[in-house]
Amino acid sequence: MVKTGDLLLAEPYLNDPNFKRAAIAIADHHKEGSVGFVLNQPLTYKVSDVINDFPDFDAMMHYGGPVQRDTLHFLHRAHPLVSESIHVIDDIYWGGSFEELTMRIEEGTITPNEVRFFLGYSGWSPGQLEGELGENTWVISDLPEELLFDTPVDQLWPKGMRRLGNSFGVISTMDEESLN
């Protein structure tokens, strides 16, 4: 079953506009529910376009999911430079002191390939995600750091599917029209 630090990949036939071919990092999963961030839906603006006085930083914003789209979240690999971060898996952390993050960006000790920003998040109530997994809405994969931070967003879903092997690898090469 799903756990914190997993990568959820939308089944190829899922047509929900929020999650079509989505690759979602699960930042927290427990009996009270789950929180994740869509990794492969970039927005057309940067953090400095949304937050006043944020340094000019070449990191794009991403659509994190349909829940609380007016909130800002970030995943990073900058621990311990950002205190209060929540460990997700390996060298992947969620949130932390936004003030420290901003300082480190201004100093140049955090680079754009070490952090991803999200507006909103994807959330599931207790048992909801397990139910969706039972309905074959998602497949679960691991979430290596290099996939999250070093893979172009348009390659996240296909690369994640190929990592699963077998028929998922074949499906990852098909365009959306072939699957409908």
JSON list of N, CA and C in Angstrom, two decimals, residues 9-66:
[
{"chain": "A", "resi": 9, "resn": "LEU", "atom": "N", "xyz": [1.38, 7.55, -9.65]},
{"chain": "A", "resi": 9, "resn": "LEU", "atom": "CA", "xyz": [1.28, 7.82, -11.08]},
{"chain": "A", "resi": 9, "resn": "LEU", "atom": "C", "xyz": [-0.14, 7.52, -11.52]},
{"chain": "A", "resi": 10, "resn": "ALA", "atom": "N", "xyz": [-0.75, 8.50, -12.18]},
{"chain": "A", "resi": 10, "resn": "ALA", "atom": "CA", "xyz": [-2.12, 8.31, -12.66]},
{"chain": "A", "resi": 10, "resn": "ALA", "atom": "C", "xyz": [-2.15, 7.20, -13.70]},
{"chain": "A", "resi": 11, "resn": "GLU", "atom": "N", "xyz": [-3.13, 6.35, -13.58]},
{"chain": "A", "resi": 11, "resn": "GLU", "atom": "CA", "xyz": [-3.33, 5.33, -14.61]},
{"chain": "A", "resi": 11, "resn": "GLU", "atom": "C", "xyz": [-3.53, 6.05, -15.94]},
{"chain": "A", "resi": 12, "resn": "PRO", "atom": "N", "xyz": [-3.10, 5.46, -17.02]},
{"chain": "A", "resi": 12, "resn": "PRO", "atom": "CA", "xyz": [-3.14, 6.14, -18.32]},
{"chain": "A", "resi": 12, "resn": "PRO", "atom": "C", "xyz": [-4.53, 6.56, -18.77]},
{"chain": "A", "resi": 13, "resn": "TYR", "atom": "N", "xyz": [-5.57, 5.90, -18.29]},
{"chain": "A", "resi": 13, "resn": "TYR", "atom": "CA", "xyz": [-6.93, 6.20, -18.74]},
{"chain": "A", "resi": 13, "resn": "TYR", "atom": "C", "xyz": [-7.65, 7.19, -17.84]},
{"chain": "A", "resi": 14, "resn": "LEU", "atom": "N", "xyz": [-7.00, 7.68, -16.79]},
{"chain": "A", "resi": 14, "resn": "LEU", "atom": "CA", "xyz": [-7.62, 8.65, -15.90]},
{"chain": "A", "resi": 14, "resn": "LEU", "atom": "C", "xyz": [-7.79, 9.97, -16.64]},
{"chain": "A", "resi": 15, "resn": "ASN", "atom": "N", "xyz": [-9.04, 10.46, -16.74]},
{"chain": "A", "resi": 15, "resn": "ASN", "atom": "CA", "xyz": [-9.32, 11.68, -17.49]},
{"chain": "A", "resi": 15, "resn": "ASN", "atom": "C", "xyz": [-9.63, 12.88, -16.61]},
{"chain": "A", "resi": 16, "resn": "ASP", "atom": "N", "xyz": [-9.51, 12.76, -15.30]},
{"chain": "A", "resi": 16, "resn": "ASP", "atom": "CA", "xyz": [-9.72, 13.89, -14.39]},
{"chain": "A", "resi": 16, "resn": "ASP", "atom": "C", "xyz": [-8.72, 14.98, -14.77]},
{"chain": "A", "resi": 17, "resn": "PRO", "atom": "N", "xyz": [-9.18, 16.19, -15.12]},
{"chain": "A", "resi": 17, "resn": "PRO", "atom": "CA", "xyz": [-8.25, 17.23, -15.57]},
{"chain": "A", "resi": 17, "resn": "PRO", "atom": "C", "xyz": [-7.21, 17.62, -14.50]},
{"chain": "A", "resi": 18, "resn": "ASN", "atom": "N", "xyz": [-7.52, 17.42, -13.24]},
{"chain": "A", "resi": 18, "resn": "ASN", "atom": "CA", "xyz": [-6.55, 17.72, -12.18]},
{"chain": "A", "resi": 18, "resn": "ASN", "atom": "C", "xyz": [-5.41, 16.71, -12.13]},
{"chain": "A", "resi": 19, "resn": "PHE", "atom": "N", "xyz": [-5.67, 15.50, -12.62]},
{"chain": "A", "resi": 19, "resn": "PHE", "atom": "CA", "xyz": [-4.70, 14.43, -12.41]},
{"chain": "A", "resi": 19, "resn": "PHE", "atom": "C", "xyz": [-4.36, 13.61, -13.66]},
{"chain": "A", "resi": 20, "resn": "LYS", "atom": "N", "xyz": [-4.75, 14.07, -14.82]},
{"chain": "A", "resi": 20, "resn": "LYS", "atom": "CA", "xyz": [-4.44, 13.32, -16.05]},
{"chain": "A", "resi": 20, "resn": "LYS", "atom": "C", "xyz": [-2.93, 13.24, -16.21]},
{"chain": "A", "resi": 21, "resn": "ARG", "atom": "N", "xyz": [-2.41, 12.01, -16.30]},
{"chain": "A", "resi": 21, "resn": "ARG", "atom": "CA", "xyz": [-0.98, 11.73, -16.42]},
{"chain": "A", "resi": 21, "resn": "ARG", "atom": "C", "xyz": [-0.16, 12.42, -15.32]},
{"chain": "A", "resi": 22, "resn": "ALA", "atom": "N", "xyz": [-0.75, 12.49, -14.15]},
{"chain": "A", "resi": 22, "resn": "ALA", "atom": "CA", "xyz": [-0.08, 13.15, -13.03]},
{"chain": "A", "resi": 22, "resn": "ALA", "atom": "C", "xyz": [0.94, 12.23, -12.36]},
{"chain": "A", "resi": 23, "resn": "ALA", "atom": "N", "xyz": [2.01, 12.86, -11.91]},
{"chain": "A", "resi": 23, "resn": "ALA", "atom": "CA", "xyz": [3.01, 12.22, -11.05]},
{"chain": "A", "resi": 23, "resn": "ALA", "atom": "C", "xyz": [2.96, 13.01, -9.74]},
{"chain": "A", "resi": 24, "resn": "ILE", "atom": "N", "xyz": [2.59, 12.33, -8.66]},
{"chain": "A", "resi": 24, "resn": "ILE", "atom": "CA", "xyz": [2.36, 13.01, -7.38]},
{"chain": "A", "resi": 24, "resn": "ILE", "atom": "C", "xyz": [3.30, 12.45, -6.31]},
{"chain": "A", "resi": 25, "resn": "ALA", "atom": "N", "xyz": [4.02, 13.35, -5.67]},
{"chain": "A", "resi": 25, "resn": "ALA", "atom": "CA", "xyz": [4.87, 12.97, -4.54]},
{"chain": "A", "resi": 25, "resn": "ALA", "atom": "C", "xyz": [4.00, 12.95, -3.29]},
{"chain": "A", "resi": 26, "resn": "ILE", "atom": "N", "xyz": [3.98, 11.83, -2.58]},
{"chain": "A", "resi": 26, "resn": "ILE", "atom": "CA", "xyz": [3.23, 11.74, -1.33]},
{"chain": "A", "resi": 26, "resn": "ILE", "atom": "C", "xyz": [4.14, 12.24, -0.21]},
{"chain": "A", "resi": 27, "resn": "ALA", "atom": "N", "xyz": [3.81, 13.42, 0.32]},
{"chain": "A", "resi": 27, "resn": "ALA", "atom": "CA", "xyz": [4.63, 14.05, 1.36]},
{"chain": "A", "resi": 27, "resn": "ALA", "atom": "C", "xyz": [4.25, 13.56, 2.75]},
{"chain": "A", "resi": 28, "resn": "ASP", "atom": "N", "xyz": [3.01, 13.08, 2.90]},
{"chain": "A", "resi": 28, "resn": "ASP", "atom": "CA", "xyz": [2.56, 12.61, 4.21]},
{"chain": "A", "resi": 28, "resn": "ASP", "atom": "C", "xyz": [1.40, 11.64, 4.01]},
{"chain": "A", "resi": 29, "resn": "HIS", "atom": "N", "xyz": [1.49, 10.49, 4.62]},
{"chain": "A", "resi": 29, "resn": "HIS", "atom": "CA", "xyz": [0.41, 9.51, 4.56]},
{"chain": "A", "resi": 29, "resn": "HIS", "atom": "C", "xyz": [0.30, 8.83, 5.91]},
{"chain": "A", "resi": 30, "resn": "HIS", "atom": "N", "xyz": [-0.88, 8.92, 6.51]},
{"chain": "A", "resi": 30, "resn": "HIS", "atom": "CA", "xyz": [-1.14, 8.27, 7.80]},
{"chain": "A", "resi": 30, "resn": "HIS", "atom": "C", "xyz": [-2.64, 8.03, 7.91]},
{"chain": "A", "resi": 31, "resn": "LYS", "atom": "N", "xyz": [-3.08, 7.50, 9.04]},
{"chain": "A", "resi": 31, "resn": "LYS", "atom": "CA", "xyz": [-4.49, 7.11, 9.15]},
{"chain": "A", "resi": 31, "resn": "LYS", "atom": "C", "xyz": [-5.47, 8.27, 9.04]},
{"chain": "A", "resi": 32, "resn": "GLU", "atom": "N", "xyz": [-4.99, 9.52, 9.27]},
{"chain": "A", "resi": 32, "resn": "GLU", "atom": "CA", "xyz": [-5.86, 10.69, 9.15]},
{"chain": "A", "resi": 32, "resn": "GLU", "atom": "C", "xyz": [-6.00, 11.19, 7.72]},
{"chain": "A", "resi": 33, "resn": "GLY", "atom": "N", "xyz": [-5.21, 10.64, 6.80]},
{"chain": "A", "resi": 33, "resn": "GLY", "atom": "CA", "xyz": [-5.30, 11.05, 5.40]},
{"chain": "A", "resi": 33, "resn": "GLY", "atom": "C", "xyz": [-3.94, 11.20, 4.77]},
{"chain": "A", "resi": 34, "resn": "SER", "atom": "N", "xyz": [-3.93, 11.80, 3.59]},
{"chain": "A", "resi": 34, "resn": "SER", "atom": "CA", "xyz": [-2.70, 11.92, 2.81]},
{"chain": "A", "resi": 34, "resn": "SER", "atom": "C", "xyz": [-2.59, 13.30, 2.18]},
{"chain": "A", "resi": 35, "resn": "VAL", "atom": "N", "xyz": [-1.34, 13.74, 2.00]},
{"chain": "A", "resi": 35, "resn": "VAL", "atom": "CA", "xyz": [-1.03, 14.99, 1.33]},
{"chain": "A", "resi": 35, "resn": "VAL", "atom": "C", "xyz": [0.03, 14.70, 0.28]},
{"chain": "A", "resi": 36, "resn": "GLY", "atom": "N", "xyz": [-0.18, 15.23, -0.91]},
{"chain": "A", "resi": 36, "resn": "GLY", "atom": "CA", "xyz": [0.80, 15.07, -1.98]},
{"chain": "A", "resi": 36, "resn": "GLY", "atom": "C", "xyz": [0.83, 16.29, -2.86]},
{"chain": "A", "resi": 37, "resn": "PHE", "atom": "N", "xyz": [1.81, 16.31, -3.79]},
{"chain": "A", "resi": 37, "resn": "PHE", "atom": "CA", "xyz": [1.98, 17.44, -4.70]},
{"chain": "A", "resi": 37, "resn": "PHE", "atom": "C", "xyz": [2.18, 16.94, -6.11]},
{"chain": "A", "resi": 38, "resn": "VAL", "atom": "N", "xyz": [1.38, 17.48, -7.03]},
{"chain": "A", "resi": 38, "resn": "VAL", "atom": "CA", "xyz": [1.52, 17.14, -8.44]},
{"chain": "A", "resi": 38, "resn": "VAL", "atom": "C", "xyz": [2.85, 17.73, -8.92]},
{"chain": "A", "resi": 39, "resn": "LEU", "atom": "N", "xyz": [3.71, 16.88, -9.43]},
{"chain": "A", "resi": 39, "resn": "LEU", "atom": "CA", "xyz": [5.06, 17.31, -9.81]},
{"chain": "A", "resi": 39, "resn": "LEU", "atom": "C", "xyz": [5.16, 17.79, -11.25]},
{"chain": "A", "resi": 40, "resn": "ASN", "atom": "N", "xyz": [4.22, 17.40, -12.08]},
{"chain": "A", "resi": 40, "resn": "ASN", "atom": "CA", "xyz": [4.39, 17.63, -13.51]},
{"chain": "A", "resi": 40, "resn": "ASN", "atom": "C", "xyz": [3.34, 18.55, -14.13]},
{"chain": "A", "resi": 41, "resn": "GLN", "atom": "N", "xyz": [2.89, 19.54, -13.35]},
{"chain": "A", "resi": 41, "resn": "GLN", "atom": "CA", "xyz": [1.99, 20.54, -13.91]},
{"chain": "A", "resi": 41, "resn": "GLN", "atom": "C", "xyz": [2.54, 21.93, -13.58]},
{"chain": "A", "resi": 42, "resn": "PRO", "atom": "N", "xyz": [3.56, 22.37, -14.34]},
{"chain": "A", "resi": 42, "resn": "PRO", "atom": "CA", "xyz": [4.14, 23.68, -14.06]},
{"chain": "A", "resi": 42, "resn": "PRO", "atom": "C", "xyz": [3.16, 24.80, -14.41]},
{"chain": "A", "resi": 43, "resn": "LEU", "atom": "N", "xyz": [3.27, 25.87, -13.67]},
{"chain": "A", "resi": 43, "resn": "LEU", "atom": "CA", "xyz": [2.49, 27.07, -13.94]},
{"chain": "A", "resi": 43, "resn": "LEU", "atom": "C", "xyz": [3.37, 28.03, -14.74]},
{"chain": "A", "resi": 44, "resn": "THR", "atom": "N", "xyz": [2.82, 29.13, -15.17]},
{"chain": "A", "resi": 44, "resn": "THR", "atom": "CA", "xyz": [3.57, 30.02, -16.06]},
{"chain": "A", "resi": 44, "resn": "THR", "atom": "C", "xyz": [4.30, 31.14, -15.33]},
{"chain": "A", "resi": 45, "resn": "TYR", "atom": "N", "xyz": [4.44, 31.04, -14.02]},
{"chain": "A", "resi": 45, "resn": "TYR", "atom": "CA", "xyz": [5.10, 32.11, -13.29]},
{"chain": "A", "resi": 45, "resn": "TYR", "atom": "C", "xyz": [6.01, 31.55, -12.21]},
{"chain": "A", "resi": 46, "resn": "LYS", "atom": "N", "xyz": [6.83, 32.44, -11.68]},
{"chain": "A", "resi": 46, "resn": "LYS", "atom": "CA", "xyz": [7.81, 32.08, -10.66]},
{"chain": "A", "resi": 46, "resn": "LYS", "atom": "C", "xyz": [7.29, 32.49, -9.28]},
{"chain": "A", "resi": 47, "resn": "VAL", "atom": "N", "xyz": [7.98, 32.06, -8.26]},
{"chain": "A", "resi": 47, "resn": "VAL", "atom": "CA", "xyz": [7.61, 32.41, -6.89]},
{"chain": "A", "resi": 47, "resn": "VAL", "atom": "C", "xyz": [7.63, 33.92, -6.70]},
{"chain": "A", "resi": 48, "resn": "SER", "atom": "N", "xyz": [8.61, 34.59, -7.29]},
{"chain": "A", "resi": 48, "resn": "SER", "atom": "CA", "xyz": [8.73, 36.05, -7.14]},
{"chain": "A", "resi": 48, "resn": "SER", "atom": "C", "xyz": [7.54, 36.78, -7.77]},
{"chain": "A", "resi": 49, "resn": "ASP", "atom": "N", "xyz": [6.79, 36.12, -8.65]},
{"chain": "A", "resi": 49, "resn": "ASP", "atom": "CA", "xyz": [5.58, 36.72, -9.21]},
{"chain": "A", "resi": 49, "resn": "ASP", "atom": "C", "xyz": [4.42, 36.63, -8.23]},
{"chain": "A", "resi": 50, "resn": "VAL", "atom": "N", "xyz": [4.52, 35.74, -7.25]},
{"chain": "A", "resi": 50, "resn": "VAL", "atom": "CA", "xyz": [3.43, 35.48, -6.31]},
{"chain": "A", "resi": 50, "resn": "VAL", "atom": "C", "xyz": [3.71, 36.09, -4.93]},
{"chain": "A", "resi": 51, "resn": "ILE", "atom": "N", "xyz": [4.97, 36.05, -4.51]},
{"chain": "A", "resi": 51, "resn": "ILE", "atom": "CA", "xyz": [5.37, 36.52, -3.18]},
{"chain": "A", "resi": 51, "resn": "ILE", "atom": "C", "xyz": [6.16, 37.83, -3.33]},
{"chain": "A", "resi": 52, "resn": "ASN", "atom": "N", "xyz": [5.65, 38.89, -2.72]},
{"chain": "A", "resi": 52, "resn": "ASN", "atom": "CA", "xyz": [6.38, 40.16, -2.73]},
{"chain": "A", "resi": 52, "resn": "ASN", "atom": "C", "xyz": [7.71, 40.00, -2.02]},
{"chain": "A", "resi": 53, "resn": "ASP", "atom": "N", "xyz": [8.72, 40.70, -2.51]},
{"chain": "A", "resi": 53, "resn": "ASP", "atom": "CA", "xyz": [10.06, 40.72, -1.90]},
{"chain": "A", "resi": 53, "resn": "ASP", "atom": "C", "xyz": [10.77, 39.37, -1.94]},
{"chain": "A", "resi": 54, "resn": "PHE", "atom": "N", "xyz": [10.29, 38.43, -2.73]},
{"chain": "A", "resi": 54, "resn": "PHE", "atom": "CA", "xyz": [11.01, 37.17, -2.87]},
{"chain": "A", "resi": 54, "resn": "PHE", "atom": "C", "xyz": [12.11, 37.39, -3.90]},
{"chain": "A", "resi": 55, "resn": "PRO", "atom": "N", "xyz": [13.29, 36.85, -3.66]},
{"chain": "A", "resi": 55, "resn": "PRO", "atom": "CA", "xyz": [14.39, 37.07, -4.63]},
{"chain": "A", "resi": 55, "resn": "PRO", "atom": "C", "xyz": [14.06, 36.52, -6.01]},
{"chain": "A", "resi": 56, "resn": "ASP", "atom": "N", "xyz": [14.65, 37.14, -7.02]},
{"chain": "A", "resi": 56, "resn": "ASP", "atom": "CA", "xyz": [14.50, 36.63, -8.37]},
{"chain": "A", "resi": 56, "resn": "ASP", "atom": "C", "xyz": [15.21, 35.28, -8.42]},
{"chain": "A", "resi": 57, "resn": "PHE", "atom": "N", "xyz": [14.46, 34.24, -8.58]},
{"chain": "A", "resi": 57, "resn": "PHE", "atom": "CA", "xyz": [14.96, 32.88, -8.44]},
{"chain": "A", "resi": 57, "resn": "PHE", "atom": "C", "xyz": [14.37, 32.06, -9.57]},
{"chain": "A", "resi": 58, "resn": "ASP", "atom": "N", "xyz": [15.17, 31.40, -10.34]},
{"chain": "A", "resi": 58, "resn": "ASP", "atom": "CA", "xyz": [14.72, 30.72, -11.55]},
{"chain": "A", "resi": 58, "resn": "ASP", "atom": "C", "xyz": [14.10, 29.36, -11.25]},
{"chain": "A", "resi": 59, "resn": "ALA", "atom": "N", "xyz": [13.11, 29.36, -10.37]},
{"chain": "A", "resi": 59, "resn": "ALA", "atom": "CA", "xyz": [12.37, 28.13, -10.06]},
{"chain": "A", "resi": 59, "resn": "ALA", "atom": "C", "xyz": [10.90, 28.40, -10.33]},
{"chain": "A", "resi": 60, "resn": "MET", "atom": "N", "xyz": [10.31, 27.57, -11.15]},
{"chain": "A", "resi": 60, "resn": "MET", "atom": "CA", "xyz": [8.90, 27.76, -11.52]},
{"chain": "A", "resi": 60, "resn": "MET", "atom": "C", "xyz": [7.97, 27.25, -10.43]},
{"chain": "A", "resi": 61, "resn": "MET", "atom": "N", "xyz": [6.77, 27.81, -10.45]},
{"chain": "A", "resi": 61, "resn": "MET", "atom": "CA", "xyz": [5.70, 27.32, -9.59]},
{"chain": "A", "resi": 61, "resn": "MET", "atom": "C", "xyz": [5.04, 26.13, -10.28]},
{"chain": "A", "resi": 62, "resn": "HIS", "atom": "N", "xyz": [4.46, 25.25, -9.48]},
{"chain": "A", "resi": 62, "resn": "HIS", "atom": "CA", "xyz": [3.73, 24.11, -10.01]},
{"chain": "A", "resi": 62, "resn": "HIS", "atom": "C", "xyz": [2.36, 24.07, -9.36]},
{"chain": "A", "resi": 63, "resn": "TYR", "atom": "N", "xyz": [1.42, 23.52, -10.08]},
{"chain": "A", "resi": 63, "resn": "TYR", "atom": "CA", "xyz": [0.09, 23.25, -9.54]},
{"chain": "A", "resi": 63, "resn": "TYR", "atom": "C", "xyz": [0.24, 22.03, -8.64]},
{"chain": "A", "resi": 64, "resn": "GLY", "atom": "N", "xyz": [0.06, 22.21, -7.34]},
{"chain": "A", "resi": 64, "resn": "GLY", "atom": "CA", "xyz": [0.24, 21.11, -6.40]},
{"chain": "A", "resi": 64, "resn": "GLY", "atom": "C", "xyz": [-0.98, 20.21, -6.29]},
{"chain": "A", "resi": 65, "resn": "GLY", "atom": "N", "xyz": [-2.14, 20.76, -6.62]},
{"chain": "A", "resi": 65, "resn": "GLY", "atom": "CA", "xyz": [-3.38, 20.00, -6.55]},
{"chain": "A", "resi": 65, "resn": "GLY", "atom": "C", "xyz": [-4.55, 20.93, -6.30]},
{"chain": "A", "resi": 66, "resn": "PRO", "atom": "N", "xyz": [-5.74, 20.37, -6.28]},
{"chain": "A", "resi": 66, "resn": "PRO", "atom": "CA", "xyz": [-6.95, 21.20, -6.21]},
{"chain": "A", "resi": 66, "resn": "PRO", "atom": "C", "xyz": [-7.32, 21.70, -4.81]}
]
